[in-house]
Amino acid sequence: MDVQFSGKNLEGIGIEGIGVVRNLAMRGALIETHARLKTDDQLKLHLTLPNRPDLLEIPAVAVRWVRGHQLGVEFLETDTETFRQLMRYLSDIHNAARGQSKAG
C-alpha cells in the first residue's frame, strides 16, 4: 500500500516523502522509500488502505532502523478509530489468508 509521510529529523529539519508499505502490523511497519531518513526521525504517516476511501493517519511514528531504501517504523500513538480501522484491515487479511489455506 502507498504511504505519505512528513515530520522532522533530530536536527529539526522538515521531512516529506512517499513510499510503499511492504509489511504492516499493529505496532509498526516496514516501508520502502527513496527518502533519506535516519533512526529516531519523527513522522506522521498517511496510509492508503486498499478498498478504503479515506487515508489512515498515524500521527506519531518513530523510525527505528534504516537499511538502504527500507526502514522500520514504530507507531507511538494512534487514536481509537485509527486503531480500530487498522485492526479491522489486518483481521480481514488474516481471515482471507486462512480461508485460502483451507480451500487449497
PDB file of N, CA and C in Angstrom:
ATOM      1  N   MET A   1       0.841  -1.179   0.000  1.00  0.00           N
ATOM      2  CA  MET A   1       0.000   0.000   0.000  1.00  0.00           C
ATOM      3  C   MET A   1       0.878   1.230   0.000  1.00  0.00           C
ATOM      4  N   ASP A   2       0.353   2.316  -0.524  1.00  0.00           N
ATOM      5  CA  ASP A   2       1.096   3.569  -0.582  1.00  0.00           C
ATOM      6  C   ASP A   2       1.071   4.280   0.760  1.00  0.00           C
ATOM      7  N   VAL A   3       2.142   5.035   1.026  1.00  0.00           N
ATOM      8  CA  VAL A   3       2.220   5.820   2.252  1.00  0.00           C
ATOM      9  C   VAL A   3       2.841   7.177   1.926  1.00  0.00           C
ATOM     10  N   GLN A   4       2.318   8.204   2.553  1.00  0.00           N
ATOM     11  CA  GLN A   4       2.900   9.545   2.514  1.00  0.00           C
ATOM     12  C   GLN A   4       3.338   9.849   3.933  1.00  0.00           C
ATOM     13  N   PHE A   5       4.456  10.555   4.075  1.00  0.00           N
ATOM     14  CA  PHE A   5       4.894  10.882   5.422  1.00  0.00           C
ATOM     15  C   PHE A   5       5.487  12.278   5.470  1.00  0.00           C
ATOM     16  N   SER A   6       5.431  12.845   6.659  1.00  0.00           N
ATOM     17  CA  SER A   6       6.033  14.151   6.915  1.00  0.00           C
ATOM     18  C   SER A   6       6.464  14.169   8.376  1.00  0.00           C
ATOM     19  N   GLY A   7       7.375  15.060   8.689  1.00  0.00           N
ATOM     20  CA  GLY A   7       7.840  15.161  10.066  1.00  0.00           C
ATOM     21  C   GLY A   7       9.103  15.976  10.164  1.00  0.00           C
ATOM     22  N   LYS A   8       9.888  15.674  11.205  1.00  0.00           N
ATOM     23  CA  LYS A   8      11.150  16.382  11.440  1.00  0.00           C
ATOM     24  C   LYS A   8      12.216  15.383  11.835  1.00  0.00           C
ATOM     25  N   ASN A   9      13.454  15.691  11.413  1.00  0.00           N
ATOM     26  CA  ASN A   9      14.544  14.849  11.856  1.00  0.00           C
ATOM     27  C   ASN A   9      15.081  15.379  13.187  1.00  0.00           C
ATOM     28  N   LEU A  10      16.121  14.773  13.700  1.00  0.00           N
ATOM     29  CA  LEU A  10      16.658  15.157  15.007  1.00  0.00           C
ATOM     30  C   LEU A  10      17.188  16.594  15.029  1.00  0.00           C
ATOM     31  N   GLU A  11      17.562  17.107  13.860  1.00  0.00           N
ATOM     32  CA  GLU A  11      18.056  18.484  13.768  1.00  0.00           C
ATOM     33  C   GLU A  11      16.926  19.492  13.605  1.00  0.00           C
ATOM     34  N   GLY A  12      15.684  19.014  13.561  1.00  0.00           N
ATOM     35  CA  GLY A  12      14.543  19.903  13.415  1.00  0.00           C
ATOM     36  C   GLY A  12      14.227  20.272  11.979  1.00  0.00           C
ATOM     37  N   ILE A  13      14.884  19.624  11.031  1.00  0.00           N
ATOM     38  CA  ILE A  13      14.666  19.896   9.608  1.00  0.00           C
ATOM     39  C   ILE A  13      13.457  19.080   9.124  1.00  0.00           C
ATOM     40  N   GLY A  14      12.595  19.724   8.343  1.00  0.00           N
ATOM     41  CA  GLY A  14      11.392  19.068   7.840  1.00  0.00           C
ATOM     42  C   GLY A  14      11.698  17.923   6.890  1.00  0.00           C
ATOM     43  N   ILE A  15      10.864  16.899   6.963  1.00  0.00           N
ATOM     44  CA  ILE A  15      10.977  15.704   6.129  1.00  0.00           C
ATOM     45  C   ILE A  15       9.634  15.488   5.451  1.00  0.00           C
ATOM     46  N   GLU A  16       9.658  15.178   4.164  1.00  0.00           N
ATOM     47  CA  GLU A  16       8.454  14.778   3.446  1.00  0.00           C
ATOM     48  C   GLU A  16       8.842  13.705   2.451  1.00  0.00           C
ATOM     49  N   GLY A  17       7.929  12.780   2.210  1.00  0.00           N
ATOM     50  CA  GLY A  17       8.232  11.758   1.227  1.00  0.00           C
ATOM     51  C   GLY A  17       7.062  10.827   1.011  1.00  0.00           C
ATOM     52  N   ILE A  18       7.289   9.898   0.093  1.00  0.00           N
ATOM     53  CA  ILE A  18       6.317   8.860  -0.218  1.00  0.00           C
ATOM     54  C   ILE A  18       7.044   7.527  -0.197  1.00  0.00           C
ATOM     55  N   GLY A  19       6.269   6.469  -0.079  1.00  0.00           N
ATOM     56  CA  GLY A  19       6.857   5.144  -0.081  1.00  0.00           C
ATOM     57  C   GLY A  19       5.780   4.090  -0.248  1.00  0.00           C
ATOM     58  N   VAL A  20       6.202   2.853  -0.048  1.00  0.00           N
ATOM     59  CA  VAL A  20       5.302   1.712  -0.140  1.00  0.00           C
ATOM     60  C   VAL A  20       5.470   0.888   1.134  1.00  0.00           C
ATOM     61  N   VAL A  21       4.355   0.559   1.765  1.00  0.00           N
ATOM     62  CA  VAL A  21       4.388  -0.301   2.940  1.00  0.00           C
ATOM     63  C   VAL A  21       4.519  -1.739   2.450  1.00  0.00           C
ATOM     64  N   ARG A  22       5.565  -2.419   2.892  1.00  0.00           N
ATOM     65  CA  ARG A  22       5.804  -3.809   2.500  1.00  0.00           C
ATOM     66  C   ARG A  22       5.347  -4.797   3.560  1.00  0.00           C
ATOM     67  N   ASN A  23       5.225  -4.324   4.802  1.00  0.00           N
ATOM     68  CA  ASN A  23       4.771  -5.175   5.901  1.00  0.00           C
ATOM     69  C   ASN A  23       4.103  -4.260   6.918  1.00  0.00           C
ATOM     70  N   LEU A  24       2.916  -4.648   7.373  1.00  0.00           N
ATOM     71  CA  LEU A  24       2.154  -3.808   8.287  1.00  0.00           C
ATOM     72  C   LEU A  24       1.709  -4.637   9.476  1.00  0.00           C
ATOM     73  N   ALA A  25       1.859  -4.078  10.663  1.00  0.00           N
ATOM     74  CA  ALA A  25       1.415  -4.725  11.897  1.00  0.00           C
ATOM     75  C   ALA A  25       0.746  -3.664  12.761  1.00  0.00           C
ATOM     76  N   MET A  26       0.185  -4.086  13.879  1.00  0.00           N
ATOM     77  CA  MET A  26      -0.489  -3.142  14.766  1.00  0.00           C
ATOM     78  C   MET A  26       0.467  -2.132  15.387  1.00  0.00           C
ATOM     79  N   ARG A  27       1.719  -2.495  15.554  1.00  0.00           N
ATOM     80  CA  ARG A  27       2.657  -1.615  16.248  1.00  0.00           C
ATOM     81  C   ARG A  27       3.667  -0.932  15.337  1.00  0.00           C
ATOM     82  N   GLY A  28       3.654  -1.286  14.031  1.00  0.00           N
ATOM     83  CA  GLY A  28       4.630  -0.667  13.151  1.00  0.00           C
ATOM     84  C   GLY A  28       4.534  -1.168  11.729  1.00  0.00           C
ATOM     85  N   ALA A  29       5.544  -0.787  10.934  1.00  0.00           N
ATOM     86  CA  ALA A  29       5.528  -1.148   9.518  1.00  0.00           C
ATOM     87  C   ALA A  29       6.937  -1.169   8.950  1.00  0.00           C
ATOM     88  N   LEU A  30       7.081  -1.902   7.846  1.00  0.00           N
ATOM     89  CA  LEU A  30       8.283  -1.876   7.020  1.00  0.00           C
ATOM     90  C   LEU A  30       7.927  -1.045   5.797  1.00  0.00           C
ATOM     91  N   ILE A  31       8.683   0.013   5.574  1.00  0.00           N
ATOM     92  CA  ILE A  31       8.403   0.933   4.469  1.00  0.00           C
ATOM     93  C   ILE A  31       9.596   0.970   3.530  1.00  0.00           C
ATOM     94  N   GLU A  32       9.307   0.978   2.242  1.00  0.00           N
ATOM     95  CA  GLU A  32      10.333   1.149   1.217  1.00  0.00           C
ATOM     96  C   GLU A  32      10.183   2.554   0.648  1.00  0.00           C
ATOM     97  N   THR A  33      11.284   3.310   0.634  1.00  0.00           N
ATOM     98  CA  THR A  33      11.231   4.694   0.166  1.00  0.00           C
ATOM     99  C   THR A  33      12.602   5.136  -0.319  1.00  0.00           C
ATOM    100  N   HIS A  34      12.612   6.160  -1.161  1.00  0.00           N
ATOM    101  CA  HIS A  34      13.878   6.754  -1.591  1.00  0.00           C
ATOM    102  C   HIS A  34      14.226   7.972  -0.745  1.00  0.00           C
ATOM    103  N   ALA A  35      13.346   8.351   0.171  1.00  0.00           N
ATOM    104  CA  ALA A  35      13.632   9.484   1.069  1.00  0.00           C
ATOM    105  C   ALA A  35      14.777   9.098   2.000  1.00  0.00           C
ATOM    106  N   ARG A  36      15.574  10.078   2.348  1.00  0.00           N
ATOM    107  CA  ARG A  36      16.707   9.830   3.254  1.00  0.00           C
ATOM    108  C   ARG A  36      16.259  10.083   4.693  1.00  0.00           C
ATOM    109  N   LEU A  37      16.047   8.998   5.391  1.00  0.00           N
ATOM    110  CA  LEU A  37      15.610   9.082   6.779  1.00  0.00           C
ATOM    111  C   LEU A  37      16.658   8.447   7.682  1.00  0.00           C
ATOM    112  N   LYS A  38      16.597   8.818   8.949  1.00  0.00           N
ATOM    113  CA  LYS A  38      17.547   8.291   9.928  1.00  0.00           C
ATOM    114  C   LYS A  38      16.784   7.728  11.127  1.00  0.00           C
ATOM    115  N   THR A  39      17.453   6.849  11.841  1.00  0.00           N
ATOM    116  CA  THR A  39      16.885   6.314  13.070  1.00  0.00           C
ATOM    117  C   THR A  39      16.494   7.460  13.996  1.00  0.00           C
ATOM    118  N   ASP A  40      15.339   7.341  14.607  1.00  0.00           N
ATOM    119  CA  ASP A  40      14.751   8.296  15.553  1.00  0.00           C
ATOM    120  C   ASP A  40      14.097   9.511  14.906  1.00  0.00           C
ATOM    121  N   ASP A  41      14.084   9.608  13.558  1.00  0.00           N
ATOM    122  CA  ASP A  41      13.283  10.656  12.922  1.00  0.00           C
ATOM    123  C   ASP A  41      11.830  10.454  13.337  1.00  0.00           C
ATOM    124  N   GLN A  42      11.109  11.550  13.532  1.00  0.00           N
ATOM    125  CA  GLN A  42       9.709  11.516  13.956  1.00  0.00           C
ATOM    126  C   GLN A  42       8.818  11.862  12.767  1.00  0.00           C
ATOM    127  N   LEU A  43       7.811  11.026  12.516  1.00  0.00           N
ATOM    128  CA  LEU A  43       6.971  11.181  11.336  1.00  0.00           C
ATOM    129  C   LEU A  43       5.489  11.124  11.674  1.00  0.00           C
ATOM    130  N   LYS A  44       4.712  11.601  10.715  1.00  0.00           N
ATOM    131  CA  LYS A  44       3.268  11.377  10.669  1.00  0.00           C
ATOM    132  C   LYS A  44       3.030  10.625   9.365  1.00  0.00           C
ATOM    133  N   LEU A  45       2.285   9.517   9.425  1.00  0.00           N
ATOM    134  CA  LEU A  45       2.013   8.712   8.230  1.00  0.00           C
ATOM    135  C   LEU A  45       0.576   8.869   7.778  1.00  0.00           C
ATOM    136  N   HIS A  46       0.387   8.806   6.461  1.00  0.00           N
ATOM    137  CA  HIS A  46      -0.935   8.719   5.851  1.00  0.00           C
ATOM    138  C   HIS A  46      -0.912   7.485   4.948  1.00  0.00           C
ATOM    139  N   LEU A  47      -1.622   6.448   5.378  1.00  0.00           N
ATOM    140  CA  LEU A  47      -1.655   5.189   4.638  1.00  0.00           C
ATOM    141  C   LEU A  47      -2.877   5.125   3.740  1.00  0.00           C
ATOM    142  N   THR A  48      -2.691   4.572   2.548  1.00  0.00           N
ATOM    143  CA  THR A  48      -3.793   4.315   1.630  1.00  0.00           C
ATOM    144  C   THR A  48      -4.128   2.835   1.733  1.00  0.00           C
ATOM    145  N   LEU A  49      -5.162   2.505   2.509  1.00  0.00           N
ATOM    146  CA  LEU A  49      -5.563   1.107   2.650  1.00  0.00           C
ATOM    147  C   LEU A  49      -6.386   0.693   1.437  1.00  0.00           C
ATOM    148  N   PRO A  50      -6.107  -0.484   0.877  1.00  0.00           N
ATOM    149  CA  PRO A  50      -6.881  -0.954  -0.279  1.00  0.00           C
ATOM    150  C   PRO A  50      -8.374  -1.026   0.049  1.00  0.00           C
ATOM    151  N   ASN A  51      -9.186  -0.654  -0.913  1.00  0.00           N
ATOM    152  CA  ASN A  51     -10.646  -0.708  -0.806  1.00  0.00           C
ATOM    153  C   ASN A  51     -11.204   0.157   0.327  1.00  0.00           C
ATOM    154  N   ARG A  52     -10.482   1.182   0.710  1.00  0.00           N
ATOM    155  CA  ARG A  52     -10.944   2.112   1.743  1.00  0.00           C
ATOM    156  C   ARG A  52     -10.847   3.519   1.161  1.00  0.00           C
ATOM    157  N   PRO A  53     -11.894   4.330   1.287  1.00  0.00           N
ATOM    158  CA  PRO A  53     -11.900   5.649   0.648  1.00  0.00           C
ATOM    159  C   PRO A  53     -11.001   6.683   1.330  1.00  0.00           C
ATOM    160  N   ASP A  54     -10.816   6.580   2.638  1.00  0.00           N
ATOM    161  CA  ASP A  54     -10.066   7.600   3.370  1.00  0.00           C
ATOM    162  C   ASP A  54      -8.642   7.159   3.660  1.00  0.00           C
ATOM    163  N   LEU A  55      -7.763   8.156   3.787  1.00  0.00           N
ATOM    164  CA  LEU A  55      -6.404   7.875   4.236  1.00  0.00           C
ATOM    165  C   LEU A  55      -6.434   7.578   5.729  1.00  0.00           C
ATOM    166  N   LEU A  56      -5.598   6.665   6.152  1.00  0.00           N
ATOM    167  CA  LEU A  56      -5.472   6.340   7.565  1.00  0.00           C
ATOM    168  C   LEU A  56      -4.278   7.116   8.105  1.00  0.00           C
ATOM    169  N   GLU A  57      -4.526   8.010   9.064  1.00  0.00           N
ATOM    170  CA  GLU A  57      -3.451   8.842   9.607  1.00  0.00           C
ATOM    171  C   GLU A  57      -2.932   8.252  10.908  1.00  0.00           C
ATOM    172  N   ILE A  58      -1.627   8.097  10.967  1.00  0.00           N
ATOM    173  CA  ILE A  58      -0.961   7.683  12.201  1.00  0.00           C
ATOM    174  C   ILE A  58      -0.070   8.851  12.600  1.00  0.00           C
ATOM    175  N   PRO A  59      -0.449   9.592  13.645  1.00  0.00           N
ATOM    176  CA  PRO A  59       0.146  10.895  13.927  1.00  0.00           C
ATOM    177  C   PRO A  59       1.534  10.882  14.561  1.00  0.00           C
ATOM    178  N   ALA A  60       1.910   9.816  15.237  1.00  0.00           N
ATOM    179  CA  ALA A  60       3.206   9.798  15.913  1.00  0.00           C
ATOM    180  C   ALA A  60       3.915   8.483  15.618  1.00  0.00           C
ATOM    181  N   VAL A  61       4.976   8.580  14.807  1.00  0.00           N
ATOM    182  CA  VAL A  61       5.719   7.415  14.346  1.00  0.00           C
ATOM    183  C   VAL A  61       7.204   7.717  14.486  1.00  0.00           C
ATOM    184  N   ALA A  62       7.967   6.722  14.944  1.00  0.00           N
ATOM    185  CA  ALA A  62       9.419   6.882  15.053  1.00  0.00           C
ATOM    186  C   ALA A  62      10.112   5.881  14.138  1.00  0.00           C
ATOM    187  N   VAL A  63      11.130   6.343  13.427  1.00  0.00           N
ATOM    188  CA  VAL A  63      11.957   5.453  12.614  1.00  0.00           C
ATOM    189  C   VAL A  63      12.873   4.691  13.574  1.00  0.00           C
ATOM    190  N   ARG A  64      12.823   3.366  13.539  1.00  0.00           N
ATOM    191  CA  ARG A  64      13.625   2.545  14.454  1.00  0.00           C
ATOM    192  C   ARG A  64      14.873   1.960  13.806  1.00  0.00           C
ATOM    193  N   TRP A  65      14.832   1.745  12.487  1.00  0.00           N
ATOM    194  CA  TRP A  65      16.026   1.282  11.777  1.00  0.00           C
ATOM    195  C   TRP A  65      15.916   1.648  10.302  1.00  0.00           C
ATOM    196  N   VAL A  66      17.082   1.748   9.667  1.00  0.00           N
ATOM    197  CA  VAL A  66      17.161   2.066   8.236  1.00  0.00           C
ATOM    198  C   VAL A  66      18.200   1.145   7.611  1.00  0.00           C
ATOM    199  N   ARG A  67      17.821   0.486   6.511  1.00  0.00           N
ATOM    200  CA  ARG A  67      18.745  -0.365   5.736  1.00  0.00           C
ATOM    201  C   ARG A  67      18.512  -0.088   4.256  1.00  0.00           C
ATOM    202  N   GLY A  68      19.406   0.656   3.663  1.00  0.00           N
ATOM    203  CA  GLY A  68      19.238   1.008   2.256  1.00  0.00           C
ATOM    204  C   GLY A  68      17.980   1.841   2.071  1.00  0.00           C
ATOM    205  N   HIS A  69      17.073   1.339   1.224  1.00  0.00           N
ATOM    206  CA  HIS A  69      15.811   2.038   0.964  1.00  0.00           C
ATOM    207  C   HIS A  69      14.666   1.529   1.834  1.00  0.00           C
ATOM    208  N   GLN A  70      14.969   0.688   2.818  1.00  0.00           N
ATOM    209  CA  GLN A  70      13.934   0.171   3.697  1.00  0.00           C
ATOM    210  C   GLN A  70      14.109   0.727   5.106  1.00  0.00           C
ATOM    211  N   LEU A  71      12.981   0.923   5.771  1.00  0.00           N
ATOM    212  CA  LEU A  71      13.046   1.368   7.150  1.00  0.00           C
ATOM    213  C   LEU A  71      11.921   0.737   7.949  1.00  0.00           C
ATOM    214  N   GLY A  72      12.201   0.556   9.218  1.00  0.00           N
ATOM    215  CA  GLY A  72      11.201   0.047  10.138  1.00  0.00           C
ATOM    216  C   GLY A  72      10.719   1.180  11.015  1.00  0.00           C
ATOM    217  N   VAL A  73       9.415   1.308  11.143  1.00  0.00           N
ATOM    218  CA  VAL A  73       8.849   2.374  11.970  1.00  0.00           C
ATOM    219  C   VAL A  73       7.974   1.764  13.062  1.00  0.00           C
ATOM    220  N   GLU A  74       7.950   2.458  14.180  1.00  0.00           N
ATOM    221  CA  GLU A  74       7.097   2.075  15.298  1.00  0.00           C
ATOM    222  C   GLU A  74       5.999   3.123  15.452  1.00  0.00           C
ATOM    223  N   PHE A  75       4.766   2.649  15.594  1.00  0.00           N
ATOM    224  CA  PHE A  75       3.647   3.554  15.829  1.00  0.00           C
ATOM    225  C   PHE A  75       3.641   3.915  17.310  1.00  0.00           C
ATOM    226  N   LEU A  76       3.838   5.187  17.621  1.00  0.00           N
ATOM    227  CA  LEU A  76       3.895   5.637  19.002  1.00  0.00           C
ATOM    228  C   LEU A  76       2.532   6.042  19.533  1.00  0.00           C
ATOM    229  N   GLU A  77       1.673   6.475  18.624  1.00  0.00           N
ATOM    230  CA  GLU A  77       0.368   6.979  19.039  1.00  0.00           C
ATOM    231  C   GLU A  77      -0.643   6.743  17.931  1.00  0.00           C
ATOM    232  N   THR A  78      -1.785   6.177  18.304  1.00  0.00           N
ATOM    233  CA  THR A  78      -2.919   6.071  17.381  1.00  0.00           C
ATOM    234  C   THR A  78      -4.183   6.351  18.175  1.00  0.00           C
ATOM    235  N   ASP A  79      -5.120   7.032  17.554  1.00  0.00           N
ATOM    236  CA  ASP A  79      -6.383   7.264  18.248  1.00  0.00           C
ATOM    237  C   ASP A  79      -7.245   6.001  18.142  1.00  0.00           C
ATOM    238  N   THR A  80      -8.321   5.972  18.867  1.00  0.00           N
ATOM    239  CA  THR A  80      -9.168   4.779  18.949  1.00  0.00           C
ATOM    240  C   THR A  80      -9.706   4.365  17.586  1.00  0.00           C
ATOM    241  N   GLU A  81     -10.178   5.321  16.791  1.00  0.00           N
ATOM    242  CA  GLU A  81     -10.746   4.996  15.481  1.00  0.00           C
ATOM    243  C   GLU A  81      -9.675   4.466  14.529  1.00  0.00           C
ATOM    244  N   THR A  82      -8.489   5.062  14.531  1.00  0.00           N
ATOM    245  CA  THR A  82      -7.397   4.583  13.686  1.00  0.00           C
ATOM    246  C   THR A  82      -7.006   3.169  14.091  1.00  0.00           C
ATOM    247  N   PHE A  83      -6.913   2.934  15.398  1.00  0.00           N
ATOM    248  CA  PHE A  83      -6.586   1.604  15.907  1.00  0.00           C
ATOM    249  C   PHE A  83      -7.622   0.588  15.426  1.00  0.00           C
ATOM    250  N   ARG A  84      -8.896   0.963  15.503  1.00  0.00           N
ATOM    251  CA  ARG A  84      -9.982   0.086  15.074  1.00  0.00           C
ATOM    252  C   ARG A  84      -9.878  -0.222  13.573  1.00  0.00           C
ATOM    253  N   GLN A  85      -9.632   0.789  12.766  1.00  0.00           N
ATOM    254  CA  GLN A  85      -9.518   0.586  11.315  1.00  0.00           C
ATOM    255  C   GLN A  85      -8.333  -0.316  10.967  1.00  0.00           C
ATOM    256  N   LEU A  86      -7.217  -0.085  11.634  1.00  0.00           N
ATOM    257  CA  LEU A  86      -6.020  -0.893  11.397  1.00  0.00           C
ATOM    258  C   LEU A  86      -6.274  -2.341  11.808  1.00  0.00           C
ATOM    259  N   MET A  87      -6.897  -2.530  12.964  1.00  0.00           N
ATOM    260  CA  MET A  87      -7.217  -3.871  13.445  1.00  0.00           C
ATOM    261  C   MET A  87      -8.155  -4.579  12.468  1.00  0.00           C
ATOM    262  N   ARG A  88      -9.170  -3.876  11.981  1.00  0.00           N
ATOM    263  CA  ARG A  88     -10.130  -4.453  11.037  1.00  0.00           C
ATOM    264  C   ARG A  88      -9.427  -4.858   9.740  1.00  0.00           C
ATOM    265  N   TYR A  89      -8.575  -3.989   9.233  1.00  0.00           N
ATOM    266  CA  TYR A  89      -7.856  -4.275   7.991  1.00  0.00           C
ATOM    267  C   TYR A  89      -6.966  -5.512   8.142  1.00  0.00           C
ATOM    268  N   LEU A  90      -6.177  -5.567   9.217  1.00  0.00           N
ATOM    269  CA  LEU A  90      -5.282  -6.703   9.435  1.00  0.00           C
ATOM    270  C   LEU A  90      -6.069  -7.990   9.683  1.00  0.00           C
ATOM    271  N   SER A  91      -7.182  -7.885  10.376  1.00  0.00           N
ATOM    272  CA  SER A  91      -8.035  -9.045  10.625  1.00  0.00           C
ATOM    273  C   SER A  91      -8.611  -9.582   9.314  1.00  0.00           C
ATOM    274  N   ASP A  92      -9.042  -8.674   8.428  1.00  0.00           N
ATOM    275  CA  ASP A  92      -9.572  -9.092   7.120  1.00  0.00           C
ATOM    276  C   ASP A  92      -8.518  -9.844   6.312  1.00  0.00           C
ATOM    277  N   ILE A  93      -7.274  -9.353   6.335  1.00  0.00           N
ATOM    278  CA  ILE A  93      -6.185 -10.022   5.610  1.00  0.00           C
ATOM    279  C   ILE A  93      -5.935 -11.406   6.209  1.00  0.00           C
ATOM    280  N   HIS A  94      -5.885 -11.470   7.529  1.00  0.00           N
ATOM    281  CA  HIS A  94      -5.639 -12.741   8.212  1.00  0.00           C
ATOM    282  C   HIS A  94      -6.735 -13.747   7.888  1.00  0.00           C
ATOM    283  N   ASN A  95      -7.990 -13.314   7.952  1.00  0.00           N
ATOM    284  CA  ASN A  95      -9.112 -14.216   7.672  1.00  0.00           C
ATOM    285  C   ASN A  95      -9.118 -14.677   6.217  1.00  0.00           C
ATOM    286  N   ALA A  96      -8.768 -13.788   5.299  1.00  0.00           N
ATOM    287  CA  ALA A  96      -8.704 -14.162   3.879  1.00  0.00           C
ATOM    288  C   ALA A  96      -7.597 -15.192   3.649  1.00  0.00           C
ATOM    289  N   ALA A  97      -6.461 -15.010   4.304  1.00  0.00           N
ATOM    290  CA  ALA A  97      -5.351 -15.953   4.165  1.00  0.00           C
ATOM    291  C   ALA A  97      -5.715 -17.321   4.747  1.00  0.00           C
ATOM    292  N   ARG A  98      -6.409 -17.315   5.860  1.00  0.00           N
ATOM    293  CA  ARG A  98      -6.843 -18.585   6.474  1.00  0.00           C
ATOM    294  C   ARG A  98      -7.842 -19.302   5.567  1.00  0.00           C
ATOM    295  N   GLY A  99      -8.736 -18.524   4.958  1.00  0.00           N
ATOM    296  CA  GLY A  99      -9.715 -19.115   4.052  1.00  0.00           C
ATOM    297  C   GLY A  99      -9.068 -19.737   2.840  1.00  0.00           C
ATOM    298  N   GLN A 100      -8.042 -19.101   2.306  1.00  0.00           N
ATOM    299  CA  GLN A 100      -7.335 -19.635   1.135  1.00  0.00           C
ATOM    300  C   GLN A 100      -6.564 -20.898   1.499  1.00  0.00           C
ATOM    301  N   SER A 101      -5.947 -20.921   2.683  1.00  0.00           N
ATOM    302  CA  SER A 101      -5.172 -22.113   3.057  1.00  0.00           C
ATOM    303  C   SER A 101      -6.096 -23.301   3.309  1.00  0.00           C
ATOM    304  N   LYS A 102      -7.301 -23.081   3.792  1.00  0.00           N
ATOM    305  CA  LYS A 102      -8.254 -24.166   3.997  1.00  0.00           C
ATOM    306  C   LYS A 102      -8.823 -24.669   2.678  1.00  0.00           C
ATOM    307  N   ALA A 103      -8.976 -23.728   1.706  1.00  0.00           N
ATOM    308  CA  ALA A 103      -9.538 -24.098   0.405  1.00  0.00           C
ATOM    309  C   ALA A 103      -8.529 -24.875  -0.431  1.00  0.00           C
ATOM    310  N   GLY A 104      -7.228 -24.619  -0.201  1.00  0.00           N
ATOM    311  CA  GLY A 104      -6.177 -25.218  -1.023  1.00  0.00           C
ATOM    312  C   GLY A 104      -5.792 -26.532  -0.539  1.00  0.00           C
TER     313      GLY A 104
END
